[in-house]
JSON list of C-alpha atoms in Angstrom, two decimals:
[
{"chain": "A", "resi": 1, "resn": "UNK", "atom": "CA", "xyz": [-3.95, 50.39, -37.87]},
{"chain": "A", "resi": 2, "resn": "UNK", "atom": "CA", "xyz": [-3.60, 52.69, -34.93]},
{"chain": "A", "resi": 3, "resn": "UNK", "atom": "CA", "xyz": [-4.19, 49.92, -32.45]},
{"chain": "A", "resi": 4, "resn": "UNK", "atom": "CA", "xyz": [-1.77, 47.33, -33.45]},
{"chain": "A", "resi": 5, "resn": "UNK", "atom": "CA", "xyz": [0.96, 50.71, -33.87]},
{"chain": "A", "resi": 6, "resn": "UNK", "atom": "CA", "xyz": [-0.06, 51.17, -30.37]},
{"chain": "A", "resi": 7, "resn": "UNK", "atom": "CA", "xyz": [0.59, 47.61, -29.30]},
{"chain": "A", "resi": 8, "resn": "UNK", "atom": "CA", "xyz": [3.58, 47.13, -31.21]},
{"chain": "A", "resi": 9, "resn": "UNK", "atom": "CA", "xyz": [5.22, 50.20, -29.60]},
{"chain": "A", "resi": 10, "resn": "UNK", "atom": "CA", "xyz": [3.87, 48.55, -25.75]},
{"chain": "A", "resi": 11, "resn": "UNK", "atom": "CA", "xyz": [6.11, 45.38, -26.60]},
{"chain": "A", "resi": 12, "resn": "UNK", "atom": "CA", "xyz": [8.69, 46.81, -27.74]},
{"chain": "A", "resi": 13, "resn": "UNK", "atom": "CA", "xyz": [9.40, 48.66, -24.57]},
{"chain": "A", "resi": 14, "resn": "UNK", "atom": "CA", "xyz": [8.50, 45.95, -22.65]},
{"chain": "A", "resi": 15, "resn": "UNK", "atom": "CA", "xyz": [10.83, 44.03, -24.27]},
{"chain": "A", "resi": 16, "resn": "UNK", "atom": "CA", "xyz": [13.43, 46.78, -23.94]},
{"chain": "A", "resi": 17, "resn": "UNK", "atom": "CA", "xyz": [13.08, 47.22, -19.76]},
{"chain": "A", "resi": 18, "resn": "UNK", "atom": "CA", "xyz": [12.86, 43.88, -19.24]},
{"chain": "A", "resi": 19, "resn": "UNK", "atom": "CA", "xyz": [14.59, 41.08, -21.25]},
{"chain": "A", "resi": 20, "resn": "UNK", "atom": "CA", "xyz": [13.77, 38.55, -19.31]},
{"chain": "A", "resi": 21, "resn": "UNK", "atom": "CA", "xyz": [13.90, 35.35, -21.38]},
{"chain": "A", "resi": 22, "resn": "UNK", "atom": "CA", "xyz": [10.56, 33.89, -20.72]},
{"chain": "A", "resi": 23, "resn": "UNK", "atom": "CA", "xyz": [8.86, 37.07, -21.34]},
{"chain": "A", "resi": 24, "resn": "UNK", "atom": "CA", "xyz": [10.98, 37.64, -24.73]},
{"chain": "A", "resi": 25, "resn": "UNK", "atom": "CA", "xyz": [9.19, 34.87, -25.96]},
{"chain": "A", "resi": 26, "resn": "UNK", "atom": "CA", "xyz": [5.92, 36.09, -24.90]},
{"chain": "A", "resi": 27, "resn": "UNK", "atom": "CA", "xyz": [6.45, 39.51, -26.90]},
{"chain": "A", "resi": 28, "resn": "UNK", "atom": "CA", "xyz": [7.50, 37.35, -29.89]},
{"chain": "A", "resi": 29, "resn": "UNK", "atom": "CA", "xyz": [4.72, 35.78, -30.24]},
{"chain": "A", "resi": 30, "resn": "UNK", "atom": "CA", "xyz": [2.95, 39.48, -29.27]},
{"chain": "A", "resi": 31, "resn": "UNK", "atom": "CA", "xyz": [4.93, 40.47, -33.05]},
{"chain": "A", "resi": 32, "resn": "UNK", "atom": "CA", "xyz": [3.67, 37.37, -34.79]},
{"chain": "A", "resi": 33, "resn": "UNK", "atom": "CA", "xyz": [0.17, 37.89, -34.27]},
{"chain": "A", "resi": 34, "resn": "UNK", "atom": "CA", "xyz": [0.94, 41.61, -35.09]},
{"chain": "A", "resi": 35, "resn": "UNK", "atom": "CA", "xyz": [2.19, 40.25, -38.38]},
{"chain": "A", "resi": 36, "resn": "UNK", "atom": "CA", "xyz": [-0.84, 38.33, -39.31]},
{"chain": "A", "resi": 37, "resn": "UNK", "atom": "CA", "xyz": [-3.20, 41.25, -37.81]},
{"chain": "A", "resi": 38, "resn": "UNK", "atom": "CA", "xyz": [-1.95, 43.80, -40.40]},
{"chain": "A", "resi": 39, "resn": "UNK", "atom": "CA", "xyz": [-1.91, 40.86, -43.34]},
{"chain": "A", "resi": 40, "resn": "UNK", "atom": "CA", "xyz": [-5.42, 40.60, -42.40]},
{"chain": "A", "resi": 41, "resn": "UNK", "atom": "CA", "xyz": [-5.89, 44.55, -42.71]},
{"chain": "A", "resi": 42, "resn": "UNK", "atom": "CA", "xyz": [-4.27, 44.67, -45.65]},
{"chain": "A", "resi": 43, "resn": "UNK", "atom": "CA", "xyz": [-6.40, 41.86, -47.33]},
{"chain": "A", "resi": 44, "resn": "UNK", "atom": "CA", "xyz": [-9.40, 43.90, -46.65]},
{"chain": "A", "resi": 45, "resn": "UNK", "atom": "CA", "xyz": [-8.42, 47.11, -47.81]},
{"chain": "A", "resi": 46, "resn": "UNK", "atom": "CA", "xyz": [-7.62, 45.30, -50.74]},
{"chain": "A", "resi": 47, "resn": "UNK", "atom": "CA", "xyz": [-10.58, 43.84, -51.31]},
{"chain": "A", "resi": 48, "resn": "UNK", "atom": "CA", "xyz": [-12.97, 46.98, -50.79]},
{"chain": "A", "resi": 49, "resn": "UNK", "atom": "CA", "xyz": [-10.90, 49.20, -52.37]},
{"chain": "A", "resi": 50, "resn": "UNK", "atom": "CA", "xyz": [-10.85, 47.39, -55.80]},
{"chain": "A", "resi": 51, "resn": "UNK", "atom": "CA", "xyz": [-10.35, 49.77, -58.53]},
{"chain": "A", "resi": 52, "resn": "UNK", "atom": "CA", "xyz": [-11.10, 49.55, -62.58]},
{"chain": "A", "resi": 53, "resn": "UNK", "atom": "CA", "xyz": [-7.57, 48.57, -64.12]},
{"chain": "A", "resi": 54, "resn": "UNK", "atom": "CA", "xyz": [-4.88, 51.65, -65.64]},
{"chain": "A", "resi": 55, "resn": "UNK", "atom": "CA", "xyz": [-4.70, 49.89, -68.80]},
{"chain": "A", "resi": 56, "resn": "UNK", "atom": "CA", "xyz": [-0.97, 50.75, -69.93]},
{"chain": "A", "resi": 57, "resn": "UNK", "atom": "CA", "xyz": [1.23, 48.48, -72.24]},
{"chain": "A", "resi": 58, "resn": "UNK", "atom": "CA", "xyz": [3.36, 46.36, -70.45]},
{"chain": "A", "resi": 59, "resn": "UNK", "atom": "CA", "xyz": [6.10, 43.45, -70.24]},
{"chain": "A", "resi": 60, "resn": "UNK", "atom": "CA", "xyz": [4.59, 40.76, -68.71]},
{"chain": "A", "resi": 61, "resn": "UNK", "atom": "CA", "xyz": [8.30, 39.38, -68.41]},
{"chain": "A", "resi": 62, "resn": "UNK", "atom": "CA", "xyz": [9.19, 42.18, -66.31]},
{"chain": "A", "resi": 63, "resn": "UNK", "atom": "CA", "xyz": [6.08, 41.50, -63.95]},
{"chain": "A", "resi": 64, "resn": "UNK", "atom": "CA", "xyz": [6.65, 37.93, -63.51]},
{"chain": "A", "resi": 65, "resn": "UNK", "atom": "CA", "xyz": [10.88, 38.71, -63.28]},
{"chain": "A", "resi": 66, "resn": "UNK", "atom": "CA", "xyz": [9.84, 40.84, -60.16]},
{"chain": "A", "resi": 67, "resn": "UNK", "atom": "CA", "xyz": [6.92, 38.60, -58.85]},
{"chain": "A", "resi": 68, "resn": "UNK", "atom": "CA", "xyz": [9.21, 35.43, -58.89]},
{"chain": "A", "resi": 69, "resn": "UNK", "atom": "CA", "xyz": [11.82, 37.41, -56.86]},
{"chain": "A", "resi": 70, "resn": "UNK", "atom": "CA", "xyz": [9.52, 39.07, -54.67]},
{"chain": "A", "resi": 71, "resn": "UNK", "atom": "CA", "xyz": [8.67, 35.39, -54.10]},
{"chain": "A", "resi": 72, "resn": "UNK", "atom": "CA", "xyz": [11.69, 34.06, -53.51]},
{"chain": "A", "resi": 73, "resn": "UNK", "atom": "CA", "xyz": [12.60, 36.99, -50.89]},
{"chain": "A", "resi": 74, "resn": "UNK", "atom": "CA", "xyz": [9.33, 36.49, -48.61]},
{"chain": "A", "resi": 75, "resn": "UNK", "atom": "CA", "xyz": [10.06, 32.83, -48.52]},
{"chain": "A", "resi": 76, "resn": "UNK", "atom": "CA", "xyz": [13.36, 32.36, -48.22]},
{"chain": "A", "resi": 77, "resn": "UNK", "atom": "CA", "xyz": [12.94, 29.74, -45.44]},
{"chain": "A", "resi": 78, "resn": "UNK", "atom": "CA", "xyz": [11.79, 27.47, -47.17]},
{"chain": "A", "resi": 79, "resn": "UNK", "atom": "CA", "xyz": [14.35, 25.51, -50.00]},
{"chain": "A", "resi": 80, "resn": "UNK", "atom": "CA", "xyz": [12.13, 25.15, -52.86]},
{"chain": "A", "resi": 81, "resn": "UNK", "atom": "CA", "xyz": [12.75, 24.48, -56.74]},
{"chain": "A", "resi": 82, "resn": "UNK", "atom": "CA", "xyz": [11.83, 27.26, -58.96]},
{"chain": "A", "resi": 83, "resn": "UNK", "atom": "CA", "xyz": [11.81, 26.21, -62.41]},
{"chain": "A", "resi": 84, "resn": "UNK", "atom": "CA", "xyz": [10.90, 29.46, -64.65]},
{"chain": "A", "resi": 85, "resn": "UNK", "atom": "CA", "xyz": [9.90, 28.26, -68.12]},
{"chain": "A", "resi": 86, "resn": "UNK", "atom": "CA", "xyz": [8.16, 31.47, -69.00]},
{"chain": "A", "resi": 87, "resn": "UNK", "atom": "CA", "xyz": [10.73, 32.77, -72.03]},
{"chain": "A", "resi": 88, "resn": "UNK", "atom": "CA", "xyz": [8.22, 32.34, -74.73]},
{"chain": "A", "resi": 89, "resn": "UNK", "atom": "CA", "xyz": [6.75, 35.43, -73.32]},
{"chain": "A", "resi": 90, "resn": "UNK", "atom": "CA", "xyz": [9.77, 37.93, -73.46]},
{"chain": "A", "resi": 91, "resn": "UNK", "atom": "CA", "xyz": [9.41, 40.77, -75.60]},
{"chain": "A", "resi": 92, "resn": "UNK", "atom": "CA", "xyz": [5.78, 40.18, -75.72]},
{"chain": "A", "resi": 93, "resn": "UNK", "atom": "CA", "xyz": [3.35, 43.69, -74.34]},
{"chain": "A", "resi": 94, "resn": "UNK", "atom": "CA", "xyz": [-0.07, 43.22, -72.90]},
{"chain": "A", "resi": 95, "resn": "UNK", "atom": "CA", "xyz": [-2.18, 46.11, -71.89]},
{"chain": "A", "resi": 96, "resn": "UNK", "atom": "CA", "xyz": [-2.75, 45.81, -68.29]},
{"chain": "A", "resi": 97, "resn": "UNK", "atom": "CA", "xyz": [-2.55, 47.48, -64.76]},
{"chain": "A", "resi": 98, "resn": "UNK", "atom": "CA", "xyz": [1.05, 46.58, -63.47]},
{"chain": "A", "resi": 99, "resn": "UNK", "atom": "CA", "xyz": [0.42, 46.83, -59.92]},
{"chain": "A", "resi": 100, "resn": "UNK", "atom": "CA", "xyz": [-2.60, 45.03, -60.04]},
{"chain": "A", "resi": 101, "resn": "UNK", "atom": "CA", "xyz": [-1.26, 42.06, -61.78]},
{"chain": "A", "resi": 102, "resn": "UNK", "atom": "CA", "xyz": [1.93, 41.88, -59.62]},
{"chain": "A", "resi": 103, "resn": "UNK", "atom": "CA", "xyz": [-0.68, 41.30, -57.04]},
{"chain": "A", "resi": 104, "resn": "UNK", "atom": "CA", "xyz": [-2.32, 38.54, -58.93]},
{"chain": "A", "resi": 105, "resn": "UNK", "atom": "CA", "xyz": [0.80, 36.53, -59.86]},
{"chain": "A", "resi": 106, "resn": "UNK", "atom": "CA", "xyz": [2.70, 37.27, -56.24]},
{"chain": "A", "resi": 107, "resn": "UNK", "atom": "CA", "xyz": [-0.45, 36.10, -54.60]},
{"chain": "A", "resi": 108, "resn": "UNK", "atom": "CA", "xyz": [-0.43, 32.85, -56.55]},
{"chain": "A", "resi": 109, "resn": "UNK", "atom": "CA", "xyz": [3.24, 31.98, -56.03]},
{"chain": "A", "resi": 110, "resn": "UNK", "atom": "CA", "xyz": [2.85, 32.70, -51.94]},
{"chain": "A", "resi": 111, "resn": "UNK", "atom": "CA", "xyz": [-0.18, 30.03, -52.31]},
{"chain": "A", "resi": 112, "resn": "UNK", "atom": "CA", "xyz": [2.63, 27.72, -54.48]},
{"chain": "A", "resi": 113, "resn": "UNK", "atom": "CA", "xyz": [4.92, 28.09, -51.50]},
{"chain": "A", "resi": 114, "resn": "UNK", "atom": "CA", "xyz": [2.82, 27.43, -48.64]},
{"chain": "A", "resi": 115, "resn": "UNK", "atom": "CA", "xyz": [1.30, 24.09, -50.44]},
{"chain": "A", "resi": 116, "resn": "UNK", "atom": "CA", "xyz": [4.72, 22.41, -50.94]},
{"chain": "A", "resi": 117, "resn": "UNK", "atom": "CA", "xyz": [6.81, 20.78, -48.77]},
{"chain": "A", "resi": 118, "resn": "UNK", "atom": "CA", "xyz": [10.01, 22.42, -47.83]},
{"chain": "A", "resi": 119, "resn": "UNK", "atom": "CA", "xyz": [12.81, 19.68, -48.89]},
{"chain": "A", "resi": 120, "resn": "UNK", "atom": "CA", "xyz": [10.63, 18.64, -51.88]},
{"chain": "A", "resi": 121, "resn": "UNK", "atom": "CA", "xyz": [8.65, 21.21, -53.59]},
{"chain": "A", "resi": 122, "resn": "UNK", "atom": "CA", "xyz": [8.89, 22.21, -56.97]},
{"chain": "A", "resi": 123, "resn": "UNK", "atom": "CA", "xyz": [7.15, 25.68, -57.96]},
{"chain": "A", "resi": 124, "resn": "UNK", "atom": "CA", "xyz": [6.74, 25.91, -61.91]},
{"chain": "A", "resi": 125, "resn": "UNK", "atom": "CA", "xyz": [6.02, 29.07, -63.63]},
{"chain": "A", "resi": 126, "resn": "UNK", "atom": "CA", "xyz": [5.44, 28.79, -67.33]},
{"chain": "A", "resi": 127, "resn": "UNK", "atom": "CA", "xyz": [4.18, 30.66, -70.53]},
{"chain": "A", "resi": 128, "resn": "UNK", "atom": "CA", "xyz": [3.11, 30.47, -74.10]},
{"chain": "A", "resi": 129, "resn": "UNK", "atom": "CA", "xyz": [1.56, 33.19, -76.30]},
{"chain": "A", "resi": 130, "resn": "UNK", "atom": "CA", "xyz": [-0.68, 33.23, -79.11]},
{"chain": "A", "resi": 131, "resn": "UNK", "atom": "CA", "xyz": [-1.40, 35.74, -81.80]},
{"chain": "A", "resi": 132, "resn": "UNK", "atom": "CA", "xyz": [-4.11, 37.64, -79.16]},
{"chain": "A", "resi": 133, "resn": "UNK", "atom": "CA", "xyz": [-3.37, 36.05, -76.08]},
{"chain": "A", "resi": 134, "resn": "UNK", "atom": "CA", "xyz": [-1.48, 34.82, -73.57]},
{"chain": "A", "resi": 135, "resn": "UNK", "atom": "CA", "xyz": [-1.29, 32.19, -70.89]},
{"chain": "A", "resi": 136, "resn": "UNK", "atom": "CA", "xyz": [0.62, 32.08, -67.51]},
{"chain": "A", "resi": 137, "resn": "UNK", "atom": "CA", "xyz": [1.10, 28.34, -65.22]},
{"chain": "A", "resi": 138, "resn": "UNK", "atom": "CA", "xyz": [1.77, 28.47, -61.72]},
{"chain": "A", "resi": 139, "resn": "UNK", "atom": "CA", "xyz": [2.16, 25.02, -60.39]},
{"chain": "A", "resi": 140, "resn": "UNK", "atom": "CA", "xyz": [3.20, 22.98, -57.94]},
{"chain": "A", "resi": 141, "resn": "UNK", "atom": "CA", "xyz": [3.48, 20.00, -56.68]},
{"chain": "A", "resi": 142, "resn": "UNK", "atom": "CA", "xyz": [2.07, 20.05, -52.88]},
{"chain": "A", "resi": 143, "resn": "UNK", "atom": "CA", "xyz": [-0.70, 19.21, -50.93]},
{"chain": "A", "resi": 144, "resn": "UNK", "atom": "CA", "xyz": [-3.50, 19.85, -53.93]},
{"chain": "A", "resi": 145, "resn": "UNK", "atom": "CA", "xyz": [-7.50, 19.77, -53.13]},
{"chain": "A", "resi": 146, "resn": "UNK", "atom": "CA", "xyz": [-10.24, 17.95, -54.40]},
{"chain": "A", "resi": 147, "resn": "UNK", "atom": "CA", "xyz": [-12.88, 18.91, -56.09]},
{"chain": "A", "resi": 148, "resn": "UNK", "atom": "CA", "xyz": [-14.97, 20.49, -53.19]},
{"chain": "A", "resi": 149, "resn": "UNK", "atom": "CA", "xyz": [-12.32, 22.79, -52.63]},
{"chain": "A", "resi": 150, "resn": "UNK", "atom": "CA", "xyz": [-11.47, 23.72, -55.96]},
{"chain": "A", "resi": 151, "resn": "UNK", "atom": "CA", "xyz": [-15.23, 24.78, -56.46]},
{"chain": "A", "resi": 152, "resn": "UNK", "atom": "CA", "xyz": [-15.34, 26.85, -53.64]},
{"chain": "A", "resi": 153, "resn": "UNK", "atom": "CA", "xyz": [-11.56, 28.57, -54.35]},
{"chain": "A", "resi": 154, "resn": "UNK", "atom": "CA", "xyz": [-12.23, 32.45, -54.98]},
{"chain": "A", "resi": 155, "resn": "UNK", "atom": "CA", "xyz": [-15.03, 32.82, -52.92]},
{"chain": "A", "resi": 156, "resn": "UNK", "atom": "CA", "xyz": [-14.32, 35.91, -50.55]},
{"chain": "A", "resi": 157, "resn": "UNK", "atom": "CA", "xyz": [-13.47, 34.45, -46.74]},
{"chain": "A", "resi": 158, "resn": "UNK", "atom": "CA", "xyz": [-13.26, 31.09, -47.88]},
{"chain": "A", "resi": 159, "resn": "UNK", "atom": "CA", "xyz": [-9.34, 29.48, -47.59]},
{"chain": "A", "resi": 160, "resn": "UNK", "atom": "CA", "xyz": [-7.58, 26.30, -46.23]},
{"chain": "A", "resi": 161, "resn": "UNK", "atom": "CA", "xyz": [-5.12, 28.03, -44.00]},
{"chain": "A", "resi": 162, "resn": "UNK", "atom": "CA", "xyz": [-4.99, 28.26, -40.64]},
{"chain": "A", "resi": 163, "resn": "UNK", "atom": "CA", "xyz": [-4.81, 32.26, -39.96]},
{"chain": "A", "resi": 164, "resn": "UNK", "atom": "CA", "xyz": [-5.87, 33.30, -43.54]},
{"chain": "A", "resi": 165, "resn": "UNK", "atom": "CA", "xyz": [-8.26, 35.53, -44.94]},
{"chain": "A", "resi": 166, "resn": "UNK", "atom": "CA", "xyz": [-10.17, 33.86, -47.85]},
{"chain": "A", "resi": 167, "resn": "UNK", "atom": "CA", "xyz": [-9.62, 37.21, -50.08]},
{"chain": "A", "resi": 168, "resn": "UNK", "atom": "CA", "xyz": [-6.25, 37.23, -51.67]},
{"chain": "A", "resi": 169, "resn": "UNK", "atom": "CA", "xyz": [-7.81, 34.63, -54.35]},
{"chain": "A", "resi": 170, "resn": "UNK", "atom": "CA", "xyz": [-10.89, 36.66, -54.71]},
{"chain": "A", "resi": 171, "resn": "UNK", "atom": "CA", "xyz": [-9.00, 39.75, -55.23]},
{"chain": "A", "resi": 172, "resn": "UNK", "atom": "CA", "xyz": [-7.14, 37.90, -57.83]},
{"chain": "A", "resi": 173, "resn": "UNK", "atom": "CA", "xyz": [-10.22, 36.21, -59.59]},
{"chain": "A", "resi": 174, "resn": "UNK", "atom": "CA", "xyz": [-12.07, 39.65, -59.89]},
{"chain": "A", "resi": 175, "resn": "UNK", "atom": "CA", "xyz": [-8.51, 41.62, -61.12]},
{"chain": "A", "resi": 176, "resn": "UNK", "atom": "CA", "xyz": [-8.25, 38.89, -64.11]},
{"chain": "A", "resi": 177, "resn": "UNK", "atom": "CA", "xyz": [-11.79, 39.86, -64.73]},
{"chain": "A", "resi": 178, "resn": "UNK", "atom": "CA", "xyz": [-11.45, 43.44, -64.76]},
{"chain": "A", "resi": 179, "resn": "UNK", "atom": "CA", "xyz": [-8.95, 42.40, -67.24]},
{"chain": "A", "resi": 180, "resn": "UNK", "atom": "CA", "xyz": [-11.30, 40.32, -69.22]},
{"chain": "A", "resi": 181, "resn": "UNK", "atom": "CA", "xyz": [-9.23, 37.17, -68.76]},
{"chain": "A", "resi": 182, "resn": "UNK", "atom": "CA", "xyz": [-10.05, 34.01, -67.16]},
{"chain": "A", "resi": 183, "resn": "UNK", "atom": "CA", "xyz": [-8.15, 31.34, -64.09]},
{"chain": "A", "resi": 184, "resn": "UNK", "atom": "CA", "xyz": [-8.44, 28.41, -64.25]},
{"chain": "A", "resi": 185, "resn": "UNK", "atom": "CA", "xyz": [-7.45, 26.08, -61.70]},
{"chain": "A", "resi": 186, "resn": "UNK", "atom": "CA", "xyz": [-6.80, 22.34, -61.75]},
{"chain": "A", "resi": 187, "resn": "UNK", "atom": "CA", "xyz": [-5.45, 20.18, -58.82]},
{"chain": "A", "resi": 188, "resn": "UNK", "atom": "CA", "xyz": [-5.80, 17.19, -57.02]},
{"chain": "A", "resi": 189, "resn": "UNK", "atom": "CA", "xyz": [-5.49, 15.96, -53.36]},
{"chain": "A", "resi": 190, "resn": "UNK", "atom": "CA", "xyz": [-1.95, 14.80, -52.85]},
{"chain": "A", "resi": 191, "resn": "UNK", "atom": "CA", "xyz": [-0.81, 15.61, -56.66]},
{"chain": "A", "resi": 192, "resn": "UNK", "atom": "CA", "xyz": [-0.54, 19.41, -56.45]},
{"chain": "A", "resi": 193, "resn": "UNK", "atom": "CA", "xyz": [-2.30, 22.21, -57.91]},
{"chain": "A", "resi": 194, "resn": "UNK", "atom": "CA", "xyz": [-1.74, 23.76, -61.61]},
{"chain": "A", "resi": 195, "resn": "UNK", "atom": "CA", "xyz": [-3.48, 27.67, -61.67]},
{"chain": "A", "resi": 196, "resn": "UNK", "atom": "CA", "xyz": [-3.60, 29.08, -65.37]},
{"chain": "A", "resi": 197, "resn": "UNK", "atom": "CA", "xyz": [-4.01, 32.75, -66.01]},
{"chain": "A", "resi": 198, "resn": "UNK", "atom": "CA", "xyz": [-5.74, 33.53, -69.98]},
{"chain": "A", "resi": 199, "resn": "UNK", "atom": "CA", "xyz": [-5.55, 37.01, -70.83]},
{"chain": "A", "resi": 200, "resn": "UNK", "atom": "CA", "xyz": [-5.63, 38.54, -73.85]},
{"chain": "A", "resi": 201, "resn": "UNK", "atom": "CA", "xyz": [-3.23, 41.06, -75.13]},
{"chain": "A", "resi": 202, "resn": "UNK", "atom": "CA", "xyz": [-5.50, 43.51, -75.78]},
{"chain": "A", "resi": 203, "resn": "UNK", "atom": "CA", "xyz": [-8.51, 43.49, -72.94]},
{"chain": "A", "resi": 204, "resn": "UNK", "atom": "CA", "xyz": [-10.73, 45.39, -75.21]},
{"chain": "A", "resi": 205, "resn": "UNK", "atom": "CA", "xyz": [-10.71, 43.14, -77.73]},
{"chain": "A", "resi": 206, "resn": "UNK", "atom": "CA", "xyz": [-13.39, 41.00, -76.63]},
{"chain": "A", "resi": 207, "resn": "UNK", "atom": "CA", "xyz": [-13.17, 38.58, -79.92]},
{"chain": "A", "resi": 208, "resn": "UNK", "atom": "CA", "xyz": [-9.63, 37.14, -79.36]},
{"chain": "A", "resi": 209, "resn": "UNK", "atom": "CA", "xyz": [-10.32, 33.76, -78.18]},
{"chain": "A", "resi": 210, "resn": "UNK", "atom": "CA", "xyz": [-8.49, 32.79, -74.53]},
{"chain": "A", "resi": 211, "resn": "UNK", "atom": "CA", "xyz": [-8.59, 29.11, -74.97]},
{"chain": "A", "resi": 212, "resn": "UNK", "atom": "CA", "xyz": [-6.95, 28.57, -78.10]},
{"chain": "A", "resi": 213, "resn": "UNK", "atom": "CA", "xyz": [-4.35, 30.09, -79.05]},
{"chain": "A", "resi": 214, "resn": "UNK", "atom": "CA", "xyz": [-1.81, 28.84, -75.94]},
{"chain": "A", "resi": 215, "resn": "UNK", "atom": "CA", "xyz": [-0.76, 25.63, -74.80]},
{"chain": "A", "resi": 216, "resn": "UNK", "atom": "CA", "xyz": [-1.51, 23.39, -72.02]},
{"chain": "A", "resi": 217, "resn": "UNK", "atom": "CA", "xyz": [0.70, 23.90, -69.01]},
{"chain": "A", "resi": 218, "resn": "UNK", "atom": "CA", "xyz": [2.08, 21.11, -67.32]},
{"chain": "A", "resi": 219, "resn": "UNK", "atom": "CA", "xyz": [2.34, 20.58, -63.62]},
{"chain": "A", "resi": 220, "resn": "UNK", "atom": "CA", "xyz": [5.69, 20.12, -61.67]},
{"chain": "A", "resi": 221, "resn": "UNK", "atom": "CA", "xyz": [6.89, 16.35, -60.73]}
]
């Protein structure tokens, strides 16, 4: 990161000696690219530092509660409908690694967020539990994919955004298997997208079925 510390520190003097209107908006753009530089860093870090899970009991209430506001923070811009339908799940514990699961569901909402429109997206998160498992929905109702897409989703450096790195998906699919659990992903060009996380409540119990014991989420309208 040295070199974009470097840079960073370069504009901002600039910007200080100067301020000269046409060259503010230069430097802003200078920050910007900054911005999606050290995303960029940060996804690959990620990615090849990937540790086994610290399995500790947890509320997965309390992880989606700070996911969904983390959420809401980062994209604040943008006036979407949240509908949180997830209260089935409270007071339920699932052995798990917090921070790598915060990462999973805070990386699917983002994705939620940049699919929709802003006046008319609608972000559903939802939940059901069974006697073993569990199952989290995060849908929407934006742009979608077809199936082309959808087959290739979760492949490291693939993505269908311009300036993105292909791995927060990955790093998500390989988390939910360190977890033993399973995403699913269903969506359709024009329709929106519906991404369903199975995991079961304990990961070493590799009997409990994932399927069965949850309902079928339903995507926003």
């Amino acid at each position: 990161r040295n070199p974009l510390a470097a840079i960073r520190m370069a504009s901002f003097n600039i910007n200080r000696k100067v301020g000269q209107p046409r060259i503010e908006k230069q430097l802003e753009t200078i920050d910007r690219k900054l911005e999606d530089s050290n995303r960029i860093i940060n996804d690959l870090l990620t990615f090849s530092r990937l540790r086994v899970p610290e399995f500790k009991k947890l509320k997965i209430v309390d992880i989606l509660d700070e996911c969904v506001r983390q959420a809401q923070q980062h994209n604040s811009k943008k006036q979407i409908k949240l509908e949180a339908e997830y209260a089935g799940l409270r007071g339920v514990e699932i052995f798990g690694d917090r921070l790598q699961l915060e990462g999973v569901f805070l990386n699917l909402l983002n994705n939620a967020w940049d699919a929709v429109l802003p006046e008319a997206g609608t972000i559903r998160v939802s939940g059901a539990t069974g006697r073993k498992a569990i199952s989290i929905g995060v849908a929407d109702n934006g742009i979608g994919m077809d199936k082309e897409t959808v087959q290739k989703v979760g492949k490291p450096f693939f993505t269908t955004k311009s300036g993105g790195t292909g791995l927060g998906l990955a790093v998500a699919f390989q988390v939910i298997g360190f977890h033993r659990g399973k995403i699913n992903i269903k969506s359709e060009k024009g329709k929106g997208t519906m991404v369903s996380v199975c995991l079961r409540i304990d990961p070493h119990d590799i009997e409990a079925p994932l399927e069965k014991t949850t309902k079928k989420h339903s995507p926003p309208r």
